[in-house]
mmCIF file of C-alpha atoms and ligand atoms in Angstrom:
data_model
loop_
_atom_site.group_PDB
_atom_site.id
_atom_site.type_symbol
_atom_site.label_atom_id
_atom_site.label_comp_id
_atom_site.label_asym_id
_atom_site.label_seq_id
_atom_site.Cartn_x
_atom_site.Cartn_y
_atom_site.Cartn_z
ATOM 1 C CA UNK A 1 55.768 -149.808 -62.111
ATOM 2 C CA UNK A 2 58.886 -147.777 -61.060
ATOM 3 C CA UNK A 3 61.365 -147.416 -58.927
ATOM 4 C CA UNK A 4 63.690 -144.629 -57.130
ATOM 5 C CA UNK A 5 66.306 -145.228 -54.084
ATOM 6 C CA UNK A 6 65.427 -143.942 -51.182
ATOM 7 C CA UNK A 7 68.871 -141.883 -50.800
ATOM 8 C CA UNK A 8 67.674 -139.980 -53.863
ATOM 9 C CA UNK A 9 64.143 -139.133 -52.345
ATOM 10 C CA UNK A 10 65.454 -135.825 -51.791
ATOM 11 C CA UNK A 11 65.919 -134.882 -55.400
ATOM 12 C CA UNK A 12 62.481 -136.280 -56.238
ATOM 13 C CA UNK A 13 60.823 -134.069 -53.561
ATOM 14 C CA UNK A 14 62.779 -131.486 -55.162
ATOM 15 C CA UNK A 15 61.818 -131.682 -58.520
ATOM 16 C CA UNK A 16 58.409 -132.240 -57.572
ATOM 17 C CA UNK A 17 58.243 -129.121 -55.620
ATOM 18 C CA UNK A 18 59.721 -127.278 -58.373
ATOM 19 C CA UNK A 19 56.732 -126.855 -60.537
ATOM 20 C CA UNK A 20 53.922 -127.625 -57.787
ATOM 21 C CA UNK A 21 53.375 -127.295 -53.726
ATOM 22 C CA UNK A 22 54.646 -130.778 -52.266
ATOM 23 C CA UNK A 23 53.194 -131.528 -49.130
ATOM 24 C CA UNK A 24 54.620 -134.908 -47.031
ATOM 25 C CA UNK A 25 55.629 -135.727 -44.047
ATOM 26 C CA UNK A 26 57.529 -133.433 -42.057
ATOM 27 C CA UNK A 27 59.511 -133.824 -38.609
ATOM 28 C CA UNK A 28 58.907 -131.009 -36.209
ATOM 29 C CA UNK A 29 59.560 -131.171 -32.238
ATOM 30 C CA UNK A 30 59.701 -134.925 -32.267
ATOM 31 C CA UNK A 31 56.589 -135.153 -33.972
ATOM 32 C CA UNK A 32 55.293 -136.181 -37.808
ATOM 33 C CA UNK A 33 52.721 -134.438 -39.832
ATOM 34 C CA UNK A 34 52.026 -132.896 -42.948
ATOM 35 C CA UNK A 35 53.496 -129.924 -44.027
ATOM 36 C CA UNK A 36 55.160 -128.065 -46.973
ATOM 37 C CA UNK A 37 57.999 -129.161 -48.589
ATOM 38 C CA UNK A 38 61.180 -126.768 -48.043
ATOM 39 C CA UNK A 39 64.892 -127.593 -48.780
ATOM 40 C CA UNK A 40 66.178 -128.844 -45.440
ATOM 41 C CA UNK A 41 62.717 -129.737 -43.845
ATOM 42 C CA UNK A 42 63.956 -133.081 -41.692
ATOM 43 C CA UNK A 43 62.082 -135.876 -43.708
ATOM 44 C CA UNK A 44 64.193 -138.407 -41.971
ATOM 45 C CA UNK A 45 61.563 -141.244 -40.702
ATOM 46 C CA UNK A 46 58.796 -140.153 -43.127
ATOM 47 C CA UNK A 47 58.391 -143.207 -44.862
ATOM 48 C CA UNK A 48 57.681 -145.496 -41.560
ATOM 49 C CA UNK A 49 56.143 -143.357 -38.908
ATOM 50 C CA UNK A 50 52.587 -142.589 -38.592
ATOM 51 C CA UNK A 51 51.426 -138.887 -38.515
ATOM 52 C CA UNK A 52 49.544 -137.326 -35.660
ATOM 53 C CA UNK A 53 47.101 -135.781 -37.930
ATOM 54 C CA UNK A 54 46.206 -137.421 -41.107
ATOM 55 C CA UNK A 55 46.771 -135.041 -44.026
ATOM 56 C CA UNK A 56 43.112 -133.970 -44.414
ATOM 57 C CA UNK A 57 44.010 -130.395 -43.965
ATOM 58 C CA UNK A 58 45.469 -130.388 -47.354
ATOM 59 C CA UNK A 59 41.250 -130.425 -48.197
ATOM 60 C CA UNK A 60 39.846 -129.282 -45.241
ATOM 61 C CA UNK A 61 42.377 -127.192 -43.297
ATOM 62 C CA UNK A 62 41.859 -126.889 -39.500
ATOM 63 C CA UNK A 63 41.473 -122.901 -40.362
ATOM 64 C CA UNK A 64 40.501 -121.133 -43.585
ATOM 65 C CA UNK A 65 39.429 -117.688 -44.499
ATOM 66 C CA UNK A 66 36.176 -117.528 -46.384
ATOM 67 C CA UNK A 67 36.088 -113.713 -47.277
ATOM 68 C CA UNK A 68 36.779 -110.271 -45.574
ATOM 69 C CA UNK A 69 34.063 -107.392 -45.122
ATOM 70 C CA UNK A 70 35.864 -104.124 -45.658
ATOM 71 C CA UNK A 71 33.864 -101.149 -44.441
ATOM 72 C CA UNK A 72 35.062 -97.627 -45.766
ATOM 73 C CA UNK A 73 33.480 -94.718 -43.909
ATOM 74 C CA UNK A 74 33.553 -91.701 -46.222
ATOM 75 C CA UNK A 75 32.786 -88.163 -44.505
ATOM 76 C CA UNK A 76 30.461 -85.798 -45.827
ATOM 77 C CA UNK A 77 32.801 -83.175 -46.623
ATOM 78 C CA UNK A 78 35.083 -85.658 -48.490
ATOM 79 C CA UNK A 79 32.177 -87.009 -50.470
ATOM 80 C CA UNK A 80 32.653 -86.399 -54.403
ATOM 81 C CA UNK A 81 30.116 -83.871 -56.580
ATOM 82 C CA UNK A 82 26.906 -85.047 -56.141
ATOM 83 C CA UNK A 83 27.139 -87.634 -53.894
ATOM 84 C CA UNK A 84 24.604 -87.523 -51.019
ATOM 85 C CA UNK A 85 25.270 -89.051 -47.837
ATOM 86 C CA UNK A 86 22.998 -92.352 -46.697
ATOM 87 C CA UNK A 87 22.595 -89.571 -43.553
ATOM 88 C CA UNK A 88 23.653 -86.387 -43.017
ATOM 89 C CA UNK A 89 27.505 -86.544 -42.061
ATOM 90 C CA UNK A 90 28.936 -89.800 -43.755
ATOM 91 C CA UNK A 91 28.786 -92.489 -46.462
ATOM 92 C CA UNK A 92 29.691 -96.276 -45.330
ATOM 93 C CA UNK A 93 30.531 -98.612 -48.205
ATOM 94 C CA UNK A 94 30.685 -102.516 -47.320
ATOM 95 C CA UNK A 95 32.740 -104.372 -49.660
ATOM 96 C CA UNK A 96 33.294 -108.203 -49.383
ATOM 97 C CA UNK A 97 36.125 -109.915 -50.920
ATOM 98 C CA UNK A 98 35.983 -113.824 -51.072
ATOM 99 C CA UNK A 99 38.849 -115.588 -50.465
ATOM 100 C CA UNK A 100 40.001 -117.037 -53.976
ATOM 101 C CA UNK A 101 39.755 -120.939 -54.352
ATOM 102 C CA UNK A 102 43.095 -123.089 -54.906
ATOM 103 C CA UNK A 103 43.473 -123.019 -58.650
ATOM 104 C CA UNK A 104 47.216 -124.588 -58.637
ATOM 105 C CA UNK A 105 47.796 -127.887 -58.600
ATOM 106 C CA UNK A 106 49.524 -129.504 -55.289
ATOM 107 C CA UNK A 107 51.341 -132.893 -54.412
ATOM 108 C CA UNK A 108 50.368 -134.812 -51.335
ATOM 109 C CA UNK A 109 52.751 -137.431 -50.466
ATOM 110 C CA UNK A 110 52.535 -140.440 -47.815
ATOM 111 C CA UNK A 111 48.912 -140.809 -47.145
ATOM 112 C CA UNK A 112 48.176 -144.078 -45.943
ATOM 113 C CA UNK A 113 45.068 -146.058 -47.432
ATOM 114 C CA UNK A 114 43.110 -145.227 -44.332
ATOM 115 C CA UNK A 115 43.859 -141.589 -44.760
ATOM 116 C CA UNK A 116 42.668 -141.922 -48.296
ATOM 117 C CA UNK A 117 39.576 -143.498 -47.361
ATOM 118 C CA UNK A 118 39.480 -140.845 -45.018
ATOM 119 C CA UNK A 119 39.124 -138.126 -47.972
ATOM 120 C CA UNK A 120 36.536 -140.556 -49.800
ATOM 121 C CA UNK A 121 34.510 -140.193 -46.240
ATOM 122 C CA UNK A 122 34.949 -136.031 -46.549
ATOM 123 C CA UNK A 123 33.917 -136.279 -50.532
ATOM 124 C CA UNK A 124 30.539 -137.821 -49.259
ATOM 125 C CA UNK A 125 30.136 -134.766 -47.617
ATOM 126 C CA UNK A 126 31.283 -131.734 -48.882
ATOM 127 C CA UNK A 127 30.753 -132.958 -53.038
ATOM 128 C CA UNK A 128 27.310 -133.805 -52.570
ATOM 129 C CA UNK A 129 24.936 -131.028 -52.688
ATOM 130 C CA UNK A 130 25.390 -128.394 -51.490
ATOM 131 C CA UNK A 131 28.778 -128.956 -52.779
ATOM 132 C CA UNK A 132 31.390 -127.084 -50.349
ATOM 133 C CA UNK A 133 33.612 -124.589 -53.357
ATOM 134 C CA UNK A 134 36.447 -124.561 -50.788
ATOM 135 C CA UNK A 135 37.175 -128.346 -51.046
ATOM 136 C CA UNK A 136 36.025 -129.350 -54.227
ATOM 137 C CA UNK A 137 38.700 -126.723 -55.786
ATOM 138 C CA UNK A 138 41.567 -128.386 -52.942
ATOM 139 C CA UNK A 139 40.030 -132.123 -54.649
ATOM 140 C CA UNK A 140 40.195 -131.088 -58.179
ATOM 141 C CA UNK A 141 44.109 -129.838 -57.817
ATOM 142 C CA UNK A 142 45.210 -132.399 -55.723
ATOM 143 C CA UNK A 143 47.497 -135.218 -56.682
ATOM 144 C CA UNK A 144 47.415 -137.934 -54.067
ATOM 145 C CA UNK A 145 50.519 -140.182 -53.791
ATOM 146 C CA UNK A 146 49.636 -143.161 -50.964
ATOM 147 C CA UNK A 147 52.597 -145.001 -49.531
ATOM 148 C CA UNK A 148 51.876 -148.499 -48.052
ATOM 149 C CA UNK A 149 52.323 -148.774 -44.354
ATOM 150 C CA UNK A 150 55.935 -150.618 -44.241
ATOM 151 C CA UNK A 151 55.200 -150.922 -40.348
ATOM 152 C CA UNK A 152 51.599 -150.849 -39.315
ATOM 153 C CA UNK A 153 51.678 -150.079 -35.677
ATOM 154 C CA UNK A 154 49.395 -151.999 -32.919
ATOM 155 C CA UNK A 155 46.676 -149.490 -32.753
ATOM 156 C CA UNK A 156 46.022 -150.035 -36.828
ATOM 157 C CA UNK A 157 42.603 -151.589 -37.735
ATOM 158 C CA UNK A 158 41.848 -150.245 -40.804
ATOM 159 C CA UNK A 159 41.357 -154.077 -42.286
ATOM 160 C CA UNK A 160 37.979 -154.073 -40.434
ATOM 161 C CA UNK A 161 36.574 -151.663 -42.654
ATOM 162 C CA UNK A 162 37.693 -152.940 -45.749
ATOM 163 C CA UNK A 163 41.157 -151.147 -46.134
ATOM 164 C CA UNK A 164 44.201 -152.747 -47.402
ATOM 165 C CA UNK A 165 47.185 -151.105 -46.097
ATOM 166 C CA UNK A 166 49.587 -153.382 -48.138
ATOM 167 C CA UNK A 167 48.058 -152.245 -51.423
ATOM 168 C CA UNK A 168 47.375 -148.708 -52.167
ATOM 169 C CA UNK A 169 46.665 -148.904 -55.323
ATOM 170 C CA UNK A 170 43.168 -150.263 -54.560
ATOM 171 C CA UNK A 171 42.239 -146.949 -53.041
ATOM 172 C CA UNK A 172 41.283 -143.843 -54.450
ATOM 173 C CA UNK A 173 44.895 -142.248 -54.745
ATOM 174 C CA UNK A 174 46.738 -141.161 -57.779
ATOM 175 C CA UNK A 175 49.892 -142.836 -57.102
ATOM 176 C CA UNK A 176 50.659 -145.880 -55.040
ATOM 177 C CA UNK A 177 54.260 -146.261 -53.500
ATOM 178 C CA UNK A 178 55.900 -149.047 -51.661
ATOM 179 C CA UNK A 179 59.392 -149.293 -49.831
ATOM 180 C CA UNK A 180 60.899 -152.020 -51.160
ATOM 181 C CA UNK A 181 64.655 -152.555 -49.570
ATOM 182 C CA UNK A 182 66.634 -149.440 -50.268
ATOM 183 C CA UNK A 183 63.994 -148.597 -52.767
ATOM 184 C CA UNK A 184 60.519 -146.896 -53.349
ATOM 185 C CA UNK A 185 58.601 -148.181 -56.149
ATOM 186 C CA UNK A 186 56.026 -145.890 -57.559
ATOM 187 C CA UNK A 187 52.870 -147.172 -59.442
ATOM 188 C CA UNK A 188 50.750 -144.399 -61.243
ATOM 189 C CA UNK A 189 46.881 -145.337 -60.837
ATOM 190 C CA UNK A 190 44.884 -142.366 -62.345
ATOM 191 C CA UNK A 191 45.268 -139.920 -65.435
ATOM 192 C CA UNK A 192 46.579 -137.241 -62.420
ATOM 193 C CA UNK A 193 48.918 -140.108 -61.132
ATOM 194 C CA UNK A 194 50.460 -140.559 -64.742
ATOM 195 C CA UNK A 195 50.432 -136.893 -65.541
ATOM 196 C CA UNK A 196 52.638 -136.620 -62.391
ATOM 197 C CA UNK A 197 55.007 -139.661 -63.381
ATOM 198 C CA UNK A 198 55.774 -138.031 -66.374
ATOM 199 C CA UNK A 199 57.243 -135.223 -65.057
ATOM 200 C CA UNK A 200 59.655 -136.771 -62.875
ATOM 201 C CA UNK A 201 60.560 -140.004 -64.950
ATOM 202 C CA UNK A 202 64.170 -139.027 -65.758
ATOM 203 C CA UNK A 203 64.556 -139.880 -62.157
ATOM 204 C CA UNK A 204 62.646 -143.155 -62.265
ATOM 205 C CA UNK A 205 64.229 -146.674 -62.957
ATOM 206 C CA UNK A 206 61.557 -149.214 -64.446
ATOM 207 C CA UNK A 207 60.688 -152.011 -62.260
ATOM 208 C CA UNK A 208 58.396 -155.193 -62.677
ATOM 209 C CA UNK A 209 55.040 -155.393 -60.605
ATOM 210 C CA UNK A 210 56.024 -158.633 -58.640
ATOM 211 C CA UNK A 211 58.809 -155.956 -56.976
ATOM 212 C CA UNK A 212 55.958 -155.339 -54.603
ATOM 213 C CA UNK A 213 54.718 -158.656 -53.931
ATOM 214 C CA UNK A 214 56.739 -159.949 -51.423
ATOM 215 C CA UNK A 215 56.339 -156.113 -49.159
ATOM 216 C CA UNK A 216 52.534 -156.595 -49.630
ATOM 217 C CA UNK A 217 52.559 -160.238 -48.685
ATOM 218 C CA UNK A 218 54.728 -159.243 -45.372
ATOM 219 C CA UNK A 219 52.546 -155.871 -44.395
ATOM 220 C CA UNK A 220 49.422 -158.451 -45.035
ATOM 221 C CA UNK A 221 50.970 -160.593 -42.161
ATOM 222 C CA UNK A 222 51.869 -157.999 -39.752
ATOM 223 C CA UNK A 223 48.195 -156.684 -40.079
ATOM 224 C CA UNK A 224 46.832 -160.053 -39.261
ATOM 225 C CA UNK A 225 48.560 -160.421 -35.892
ATOM 226 C CA UNK A 226 47.702 -156.859 -34.495
ATOM 227 C CA UNK A 227 45.524 -157.128 -31.720
ATOM 228 C CA UNK A 228 42.683 -154.715 -33.309
ATOM 229 C CA UNK A 229 42.048 -156.356 -36.366
ATOM 230 C CA UNK A 230 39.658 -158.808 -35.224
ATOM 231 C CA UNK A 231 36.910 -156.698 -34.247
ATOM 232 C CA UNK A 232 33.925 -157.418 -35.199
ATOM 233 C CA UNK A 233 31.508 -154.915 -36.882
ATOM 234 C CA UNK A 234 28.424 -157.057 -36.052
ATOM 235 C CA UNK A 235 25.362 -155.070 -34.757
ATOM 236 C CA UNK A 236 26.625 -151.690 -36.349
ATOM 237 C CA UNK A 237 25.980 -150.249 -39.348
ATOM 238 C CA UNK A 238 22.725 -148.909 -41.365
ATOM 239 C CA UNK A 239 19.136 -149.302 -39.531
ATOM 240 C CA UNK A 240 20.824 -149.985 -36.058
ATOM 241 C CA UNK A 241 19.770 -146.382 -34.410
ATOM 242 C CA UNK A 242 16.923 -147.929 -32.022
ATOM 243 C CA UNK A 243 19.158 -150.617 -30.865
ATOM 244 C CA UNK A 244 22.134 -148.675 -29.811
ATOM 245 C CA UNK A 245 20.902 -145.316 -29.122
ATOM 246 C CA UNK A 246 19.224 -146.016 -26.161
ATOM 247 C CA UNK A 247 21.611 -148.682 -24.794
ATOM 248 C CA UNK A 248 22.711 -148.452 -21.137
ATOM 249 C CA UNK A 249 26.221 -149.047 -22.157
ATOM 250 C CA UNK A 250 26.781 -145.608 -23.251
ATOM 251 C CA UNK A 251 26.457 -144.519 -19.414
ATOM 252 C CA UNK A 252 28.763 -146.858 -18.644
ATOM 253 C CA UNK A 253 31.699 -146.349 -20.843
ATOM 254 C CA UNK A 254 31.864 -142.322 -21.364
ATOM 255 C CA UNK A 255 32.729 -141.320 -17.843
ATOM 256 C CA UNK A 256 36.055 -141.065 -17.832
ATOM 257 C CA UNK A 257 36.064 -138.436 -21.094
ATOM 258 C CA UNK A 258 37.070 -134.981 -20.844
ATOM 259 C CA UNK A 259 35.511 -133.779 -23.402
ATOM 260 C CA UNK A 260 38.814 -132.433 -25.031
ATOM 261 C CA UNK A 261 38.165 -133.268 -28.485
ATOM 262 C CA UNK A 262 41.619 -134.638 -29.379
ATOM 263 C CA UNK A 263 39.795 -137.813 -30.759
ATOM 264 C CA UNK A 264 38.443 -135.208 -33.334
ATOM 265 C CA UNK A 265 40.954 -133.307 -34.126
ATOM 266 C CA UNK A 266 42.944 -136.053 -35.188
ATOM 267 C CA UNK A 267 40.286 -138.055 -36.924
ATOM 268 C CA UNK A 268 40.844 -138.190 -40.745
ATOM 269 C CA UNK A 269 36.844 -138.197 -41.178
ATOM 270 C CA UNK A 270 35.372 -135.711 -38.689
ATOM 271 C CA UNK A 271 34.372 -133.338 -40.593
ATOM 272 C CA UNK A 272 32.376 -130.334 -38.469
ATOM 273 C CA UNK A 273 33.350 -127.010 -38.531
ATOM 274 C CA UNK A 274 31.977 -123.706 -36.863
ATOM 275 C CA UNK A 275 32.442 -120.448 -38.747
ATOM 276 C CA UNK A 276 33.424 -117.134 -36.745
ATOM 277 C CA UNK A 277 34.067 -113.319 -37.230
ATOM 278 C CA UNK A 278 37.383 -112.147 -36.269
ATOM 279 C CA UNK A 279 37.039 -108.003 -36.230
ATOM 280 C CA UNK A 280 40.085 -106.316 -38.275
ATOM 281 C CA UNK A 281 40.714 -102.723 -38.353
ATOM 282 C CA UNK A 282 38.568 -102.323 -41.362
ATOM 283 C CA UNK A 283 35.905 -104.763 -41.097
ATOM 284 C CA UNK A 284 35.794 -108.162 -40.563
ATOM 285 C CA UNK A 285 37.265 -111.781 -41.515
ATOM 286 C CA UNK A 286 35.010 -114.666 -41.848
ATOM 287 C CA UNK A 287 36.863 -117.975 -41.161
ATOM 288 C CA UNK A 288 35.894 -121.389 -40.432
ATOM 289 C CA UNK A 289 37.563 -123.731 -37.931
ATOM 290 C CA UNK A 290 37.339 -127.313 -37.232
ATOM 291 C CA UNK A 291 34.658 -127.798 -34.299
ATOM 292 C CA UNK A 292 33.724 -130.712 -32.059
ATOM 293 C CA UNK A 293 31.274 -132.452 -31.297
ATOM 294 C CA UNK A 294 32.671 -133.618 -27.941
ATOM 295 C CA UNK A 295 32.417 -129.893 -26.956
ATOM 296 C CA UNK A 296 29.620 -128.063 -24.953
ATOM 297 C CA UNK A 297 28.995 -125.592 -27.010
ATOM 298 C CA UNK A 298 29.271 -127.187 -29.998
ATOM 299 C CA UNK A 299 26.124 -126.127 -32.178
ATOM 300 C CA UNK A 300 24.473 -124.265 -29.383
ATOM 301 C CA UNK A 301 22.329 -121.998 -30.203
ATOM 302 C CA UNK A 302 20.430 -118.982 -28.352
ATOM 303 C CA UNK A 303 17.227 -121.461 -27.873
ATOM 304 C CA UNK A 304 19.926 -124.189 -26.041
ATOM 305 C CA UNK A 305 20.960 -127.486 -27.378
ATOM 306 C CA UNK A 306 19.659 -131.249 -27.758
ATOM 307 C CA UNK A 307 23.202 -132.496 -26.600
ATOM 308 C CA UNK A 308 23.421 -131.163 -22.695
ATOM 309 C CA UNK A 309 25.533 -134.006 -21.157
ATOM 310 C CA UNK A 310 29.021 -135.234 -22.297
ATOM 311 C CA UNK A 311 27.564 -138.803 -22.489
ATOM 312 C CA UNK A 312 25.006 -137.383 -25.383
ATOM 313 C CA UNK A 313 27.822 -135.933 -26.657
ATOM 314 C CA UNK A 314 30.131 -139.164 -26.473
ATOM 315 C CA UNK A 315 27.656 -141.058 -27.737
ATOM 316 C CA UNK A 316 26.827 -139.037 -30.856
ATOM 317 C CA UNK A 317 30.552 -139.145 -32.186
ATOM 318 C CA UNK A 318 30.465 -142.928 -32.007
ATOM 319 C CA UNK A 319 26.763 -143.251 -33.170
ATOM 320 C CA UNK A 320 27.793 -140.711 -36.578
ATOM 321 C CA UNK A 321 30.363 -143.166 -37.390
ATOM 322 C CA UNK A 322 29.105 -146.229 -37.145
ATOM 323 C CA UNK A 323 25.297 -145.961 -37.656
ATOM 324 C CA UNK A 324 24.124 -142.381 -38.935
ATOM 325 C CA UNK A 325 26.946 -142.305 -41.626
ATOM 326 C CA UNK A 326 26.160 -145.716 -42.981
ATOM 327 C CA UNK A 327 22.842 -144.696 -42.848
ATOM 328 C CA UNK A 328 22.845 -141.934 -44.930
ATOM 329 C CA UNK A 329 26.223 -142.479 -47.066
ATOM 330 C CA UNK A 330 26.331 -146.580 -47.000
ATOM 331 C CA UNK A 331 29.915 -146.582 -45.581
ATOM 332 C CA UNK A 332 31.326 -145.872 -42.022
ATOM 333 C CA UNK A 333 33.052 -143.063 -40.993
ATOM 334 C CA UNK A 334 35.689 -144.529 -39.201
ATOM 335 C CA UNK A 335 38.491 -145.949 -41.433
ATOM 336 C CA UNK A 336 40.484 -147.581 -38.182
ATOM 337 C CA UNK A 337 43.410 -145.338 -38.431
ATOM 338 C CA UNK A 338 43.954 -145.519 -34.812
ATOM 339 C CA UNK A 339 44.853 -142.473 -34.289
ATOM 340 C CA UNK A 340 42.423 -141.745 -31.187
ATOM 341 C CA UNK A 341 43.610 -145.186 -29.889
ATOM 342 C CA UNK A 342 46.767 -143.633 -29.867
ATOM 343 C CA UNK A 343 45.799 -140.066 -28.651
ATOM 344 C CA UNK A 344 42.812 -139.999 -26.017
ATOM 345 C CA UNK A 345 44.183 -138.953 -22.910
ATOM 346 C CA UNK A 346 41.939 -141.138 -21.321
ATOM 347 C CA UNK A 347 42.419 -143.950 -23.501
ATOM 348 C CA UNK A 348 38.818 -143.925 -24.550
ATOM 349 C CA UNK A 349 38.292 -145.075 -28.432
ATOM 350 C CA UNK A 350 36.609 -146.269 -30.745
ATOM 351 C CA UNK A 351 37.823 -149.975 -30.315
ATOM 352 C CA UNK A 352 36.910 -149.684 -26.525
ATOM 353 C CA UNK A 353 32.942 -148.679 -27.643
ATOM 354 C CA UNK A 354 32.731 -151.492 -30.102
ATOM 355 C CA UNK A 355 33.892 -153.716 -27.814
ATOM 356 C CA UNK A 356 31.935 -152.703 -25.014
ATOM 357 C CA UNK A 357 28.768 -153.500 -27.547
ATOM 358 C CA UNK A 358 30.382 -156.774 -27.930
ATOM 359 C CA UNK A 359 31.001 -157.662 -24.463
ATOM 360 C CA UNK A 360 27.340 -156.367 -23.379
ATOM 361 C CA UNK A 361 25.645 -158.652 -25.910
ATOM 362 C CA UNK A 362 27.695 -161.606 -25.253
ATOM 363 C CA UNK A 363 26.757 -161.154 -21.496
ATOM 364 C CA UNK A 364 23.153 -161.060 -22.462
ATOM 365 C CA UNK A 365 23.565 -164.259 -24.561
ATOM 366 C CA UNK A 366 24.947 -165.685 -21.271
ATOM 367 C CA UNK A 367 21.924 -164.805 -19.231
ATOM 368 C CA UNK A 368 19.424 -165.983 -21.853
HETATM 369 S S1 SF4 R 401 37.059 -139.760 -26.199
HETATM 370 FE FE1 SF4 R 401 39.358 -139.195 -24.942
HETATM 371 S S2 SF4 R 401 40.029 -137.815 -27.099
HETATM 372 FE FE2 SF4 R 401 37.947 -137.909 -26.843
HETATM 373 S S3 SF4 R 401 36.924 -135.991 -26.269
HETATM 374 FE FE3 SF4 R 401 37.028 -137.454 -24.805
HETATM 375 S S4 SF4 R 401 38.858 -137.503 -23.498
HETATM 376 FE FE4 SF4 R 401 39.210 -136.472 -25.564
HETATM 377 S S1 SF4 R 402 37.390 -142.659 -35.318
HETATM 378 FE FE1 SF4 R 402 39.251 -143.285 -34.447
HETATM 379 S S2 SF4 R 402 40.289 -144.797 -35.450
HETATM 380 FE FE2 SF4 R 402 38.650 -144.387 -36.320
HETATM 381 S S3 SF4 R 402 38.906 -142.874 -38.315
HETATM 382 FE FE3 SF4 R 402 38.816 -141.565 -36.316
HETATM 383 S S4 SF4 R 402 40.493 -141.459 -35.301
HETATM 384 FE FE4 SF4 R 402 40.681 -143.423 -36.882
#
């Protein structure tokens, strides 16, 4: 275990950023979001505030180019000797240039245990056959420095999914950190974490592992008092499709949903994307961007699509998190970060869904 004074964090970040890209929460327009560290960027409050998005973009960006297709048209009278045009007037040549894969290490500092679990969810989707090479390259080069949740917020409920916000050394991060008084404690966990620590060792002092015990106990006691941490997942998980899919609870609760997609864009585990072409002056740029199962044109095909109403789309989002994903990967694809609780303009969220089904069960029990 190591430590560094919080007042020296800028020095630490500058040192890390000397050798590789550093991504961390930055305050812009009053909001905290992950961005690339630059001298002078506003990092005030990054240790204590929940970011609007999770840092998922570092591995699965909201927008990324996959490849460019360029078209070169050569008029027949400019063709070199011996060349024959495919038609009588011109020759058209297409070249495809794949976007380069990430090939340099980068550090992402300040992810919380729930967000790191979110990356584990993405790993199931993008690293199992067929492997997504763009994502894989970023995962191989990314070094995650996780931060214990010094001040968990009212909307947090990660413990429901077995996540420990007080001890990121139990997560899949490479380094775990804690705020202890005026210091940041730093504990490398993996080989990548050890290698990063070696590079910044001159800035760190050694500390005893027990230095973080009081902080862990304090975070645990805050979490215990939060309103959503007593949610029960009974009745959810593997094999519950028939039981939940046909319930009339969906019809009762979905109506305020605007289909705005906010819940999917702030979610650390949502992984749906669309692939589109953008016409450039000499061809097309093929890119992918996050999509939302809450949108009416999601996976729309010429023959129509199978989710034609908002209630179906609403049900899909929560069934996917709580039933289909456990069915396929043996884990939930909600990590209890509470962002959909904070951000839905209609105050609809996964907590409300779980509670609505719980109430329905209680009422059914009372009527037996
Ligand atoms: S649940 Fe809320 S955030 Fe999600 S699409 Fe509906 S209104 Fe938007
Ligand atoms: S569904 Fe909501 S609480 Fe769960 S991981 Fe996504 S944004 Fe967080």
